[in-house]
Structures are given as C-alpha cells and as structure tokens.
Coordinates of C-alpha atoms in Angstrom, one line a residue:
X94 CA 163.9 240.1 95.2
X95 CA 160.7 238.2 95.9
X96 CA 159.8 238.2 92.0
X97 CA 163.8 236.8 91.3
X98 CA 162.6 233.8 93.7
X99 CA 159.8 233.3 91.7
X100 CA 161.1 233.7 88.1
X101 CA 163.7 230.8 89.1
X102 CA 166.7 233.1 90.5
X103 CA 168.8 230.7 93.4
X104 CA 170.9 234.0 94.2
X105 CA 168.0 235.6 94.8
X106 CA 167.0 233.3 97.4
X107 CA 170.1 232.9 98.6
X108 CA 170.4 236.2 99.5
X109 CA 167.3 235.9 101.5
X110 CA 168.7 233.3 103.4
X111 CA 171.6 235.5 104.5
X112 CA 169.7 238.3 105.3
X113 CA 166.9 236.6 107.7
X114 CA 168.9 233.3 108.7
X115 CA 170.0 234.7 112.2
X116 CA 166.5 236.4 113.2
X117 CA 165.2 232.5 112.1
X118 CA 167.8 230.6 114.4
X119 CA 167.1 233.0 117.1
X120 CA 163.6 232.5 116.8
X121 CA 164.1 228.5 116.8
X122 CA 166.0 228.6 119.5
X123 CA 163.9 231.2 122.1
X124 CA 161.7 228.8 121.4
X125 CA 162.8 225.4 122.1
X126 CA 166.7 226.1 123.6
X127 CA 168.5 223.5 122.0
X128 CA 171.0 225.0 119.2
X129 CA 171.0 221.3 117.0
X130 CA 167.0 221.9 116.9
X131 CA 167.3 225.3 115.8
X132 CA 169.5 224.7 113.1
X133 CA 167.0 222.0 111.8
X134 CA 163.9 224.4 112.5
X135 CA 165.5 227.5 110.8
X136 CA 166.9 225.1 108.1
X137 CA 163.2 223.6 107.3
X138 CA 161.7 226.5 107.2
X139 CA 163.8 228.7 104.7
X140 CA 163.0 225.0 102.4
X141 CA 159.7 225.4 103.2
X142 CA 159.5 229.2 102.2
X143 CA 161.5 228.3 99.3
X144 CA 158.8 225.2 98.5
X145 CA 156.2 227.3 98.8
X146 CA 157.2 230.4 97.1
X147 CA 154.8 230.7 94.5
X148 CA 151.8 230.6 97.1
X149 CA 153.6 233.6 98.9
X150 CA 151.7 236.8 99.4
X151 CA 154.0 239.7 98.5
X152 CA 151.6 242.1 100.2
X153 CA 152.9 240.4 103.7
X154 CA 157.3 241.0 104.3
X155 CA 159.1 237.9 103.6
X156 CA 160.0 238.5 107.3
X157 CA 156.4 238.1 108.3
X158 CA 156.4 234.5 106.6
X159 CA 159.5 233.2 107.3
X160 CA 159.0 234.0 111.5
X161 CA 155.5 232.4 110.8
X162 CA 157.1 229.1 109.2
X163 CA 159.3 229.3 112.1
X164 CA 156.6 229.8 114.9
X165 CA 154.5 227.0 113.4
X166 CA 157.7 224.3 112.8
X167 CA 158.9 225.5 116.6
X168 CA 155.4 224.8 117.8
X169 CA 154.9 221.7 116.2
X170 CA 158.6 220.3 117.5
X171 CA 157.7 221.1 121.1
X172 CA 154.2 219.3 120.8
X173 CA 155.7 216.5 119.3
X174 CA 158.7 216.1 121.6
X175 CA 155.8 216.3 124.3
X176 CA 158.1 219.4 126.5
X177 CA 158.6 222.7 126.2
X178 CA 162.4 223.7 127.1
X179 CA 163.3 226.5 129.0
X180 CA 163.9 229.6 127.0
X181 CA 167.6 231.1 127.3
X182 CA 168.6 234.3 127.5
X183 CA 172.1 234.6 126.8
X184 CA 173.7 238.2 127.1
X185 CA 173.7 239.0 123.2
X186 CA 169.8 238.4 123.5
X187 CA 169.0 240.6 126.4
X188 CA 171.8 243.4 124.7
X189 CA 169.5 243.4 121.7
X190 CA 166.7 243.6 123.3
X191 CA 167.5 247.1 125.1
X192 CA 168.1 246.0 128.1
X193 CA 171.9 247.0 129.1
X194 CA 171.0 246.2 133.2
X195 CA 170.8 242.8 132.3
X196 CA 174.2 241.9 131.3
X197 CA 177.7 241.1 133.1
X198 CA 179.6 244.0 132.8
X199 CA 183.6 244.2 133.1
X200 CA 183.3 246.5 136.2
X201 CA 181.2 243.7 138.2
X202 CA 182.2 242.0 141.1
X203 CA 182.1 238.4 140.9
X204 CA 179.0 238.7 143.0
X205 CA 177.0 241.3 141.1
X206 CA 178.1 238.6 138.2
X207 CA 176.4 235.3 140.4
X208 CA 173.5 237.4 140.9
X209 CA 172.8 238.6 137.3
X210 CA 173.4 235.1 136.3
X211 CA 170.6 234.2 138.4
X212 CA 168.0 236.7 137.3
X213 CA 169.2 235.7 133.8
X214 CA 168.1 232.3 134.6
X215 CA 164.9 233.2 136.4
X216 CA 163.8 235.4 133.6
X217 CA 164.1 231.7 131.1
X218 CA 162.1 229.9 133.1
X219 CA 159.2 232.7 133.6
X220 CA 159.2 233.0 130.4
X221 CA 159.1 229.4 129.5
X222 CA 156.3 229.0 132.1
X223 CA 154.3 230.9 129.9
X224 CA 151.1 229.5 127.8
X225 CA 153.0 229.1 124.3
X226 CA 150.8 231.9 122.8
X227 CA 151.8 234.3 125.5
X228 CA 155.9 233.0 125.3
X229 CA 155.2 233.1 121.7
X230 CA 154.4 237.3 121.6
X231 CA 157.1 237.7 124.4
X232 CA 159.5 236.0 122.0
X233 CA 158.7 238.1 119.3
X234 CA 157.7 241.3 121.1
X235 CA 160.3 242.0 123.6
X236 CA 163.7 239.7 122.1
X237 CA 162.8 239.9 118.4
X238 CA 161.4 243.4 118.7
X239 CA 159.0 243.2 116.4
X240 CA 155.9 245.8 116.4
X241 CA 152.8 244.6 117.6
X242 CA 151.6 244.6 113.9
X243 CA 154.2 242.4 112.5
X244 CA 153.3 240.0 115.4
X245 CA 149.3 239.9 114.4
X246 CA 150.3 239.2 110.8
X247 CA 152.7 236.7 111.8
X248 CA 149.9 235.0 114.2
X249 CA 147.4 235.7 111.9
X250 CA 145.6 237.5 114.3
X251 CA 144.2 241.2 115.1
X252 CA 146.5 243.3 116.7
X253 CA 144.3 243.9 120.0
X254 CA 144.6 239.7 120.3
X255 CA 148.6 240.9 120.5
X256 CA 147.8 243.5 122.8
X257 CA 145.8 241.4 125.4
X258 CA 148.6 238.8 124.8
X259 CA 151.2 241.1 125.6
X260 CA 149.4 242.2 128.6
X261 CA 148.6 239.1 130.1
X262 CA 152.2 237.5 129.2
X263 CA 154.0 240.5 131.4
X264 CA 151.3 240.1 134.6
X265 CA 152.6 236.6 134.8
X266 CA 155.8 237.3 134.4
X267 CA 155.8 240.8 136.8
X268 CA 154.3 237.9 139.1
X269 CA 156.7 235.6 139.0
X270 CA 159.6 237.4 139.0
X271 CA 157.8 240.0 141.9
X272 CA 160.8 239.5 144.1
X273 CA 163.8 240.7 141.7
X274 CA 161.6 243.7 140.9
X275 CA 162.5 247.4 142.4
X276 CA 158.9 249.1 143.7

C-alpha cells in the first residue's frame, strides 16, 4: 500500500487513513483531552505523513510513523499551549485496555458506580501528573497496547529506555494511587 502512496495513488492513502485514523485520535486525545485538538492533531499528522511520504522508511510500520507524528504534534501543542490537560479515561479506553474492573457495569449500584467514577478520574490525573516521557510510554503501553518495541521505534529510542520508562511511570503511579490499591 505504502508503494501506491508513493507512485501517486489517493485511494491508497485513503485507505490508510481509515485504517489508523481512530488509534491517531485516541492518541491526540490521551494526550491533551480536548476532542476539537485531537481532531486537528490527528488531522495534521495524516497531512504530514502524506507530505512526507517519500522520506518514509518502509522498514518502520506506517503505524510506527504515524503514532510518532502524533506524539511529536501532541507534544509540541501542549508546550505551546504552556499546560498539560488531564488525561481521560473514558470506559471504552479502559475496556480496550484489558481492564474489565474498571468499568460501570449494569449490575452496579449507584454507589459502586460513584466510586468507579472516582478511581476513573484519579487514574487521569496520575497519569497526567506524569513527566511527558513517562505519560507518553503509559499512553502507548498500557491504553494503545503497543509492545515495548513498537514504543522504542516510535520514540526513537532503545527498548531498555522503554523499559526503565515503563518502570518508573507505574512506581509513580502505584504511589499515587497507593490508597485505591488491594495489598
């Protein structure tokens, strides 16, 4: 498909865009919580792959440099709008990321409801506490579910840099969410 996007083939590309447009809106968005900037975000960086097609790599995914487009654009948003927004973790999120405690069931009581709510909530701003590379790994890691080897190529780092990320990322956030933990 790659070489169709090269040769001049729009289809081609546009069927890149449907395949990868959510996993780039999701991305956006984990990353700065505001829906309007992750349309723009995703938006600007499937133009920017498409810009810069002829520099791509095919020995990297498409994936790889599309969520790298993202990262950077995401990155460079939240510098320049001088905050970082709390991350959101909306029930479809956590239920993709394989963690079926963490949504509201039909069978709980309005309080179980409140309370997951809350951890919900606690969980977004841990995470959005975090250094950006750290949030960053955690974004793609644990909600995108990519391997650590997709992240390192992503980051353009080694994989033990993910690793130690990852590590450090989930001692800050065991810390910070000590008192909702069981143990």
């Amino acid at each position: 498909m790659i070489k169709r996007v090269k040769a001049g083939d729009i289809g081609a590309f546009e069927e890149l865009v449907r395949k990868y447009k959510e996993k780039a809106y999701r991305t956006a968005y984990q990353m700065t919580n505001s829906h309007a900037d992750a349309d723009d975000l995703s938006q600007e960086a499937f133009i920017r792959a498409y810009r810069s097609m002829d520099r791509f790599n095919e020995q990297a995914s498409f994936s790889t440099y599309l969520y790298r487009i993202v990262i950077n654009l995401s990155i460079n948003h939240l510098k320049k709008e001088g905050r970082h927004r709390h991350l959101s973790l909306n029930e479809e999120i956590i239920i993709e990321s394989h963690h079926p405690g963490l949504f509201v069931g039909e069978k709980d009581t309005p309080r179980e409801a409140l309370l997951i709510k809350e951890l919900h909530q606690e969980i977004a701003k841990a995470i959005a506490s975090l250094p950006l590379s750290e949030r960053t790994v955690i974004i793609l890691s644990l909600l995108q579910g990519l391997s650590h080897q997709e992240i390192a190529k992503i980051e353009g780092c080694a994989e033990g840099t993910i690793s130690w990320r990852l590590f450090r990322a989930r001692k800050r956030l065991r810390k910070k969410l000590q008192s909702y933990l069981k143990g």
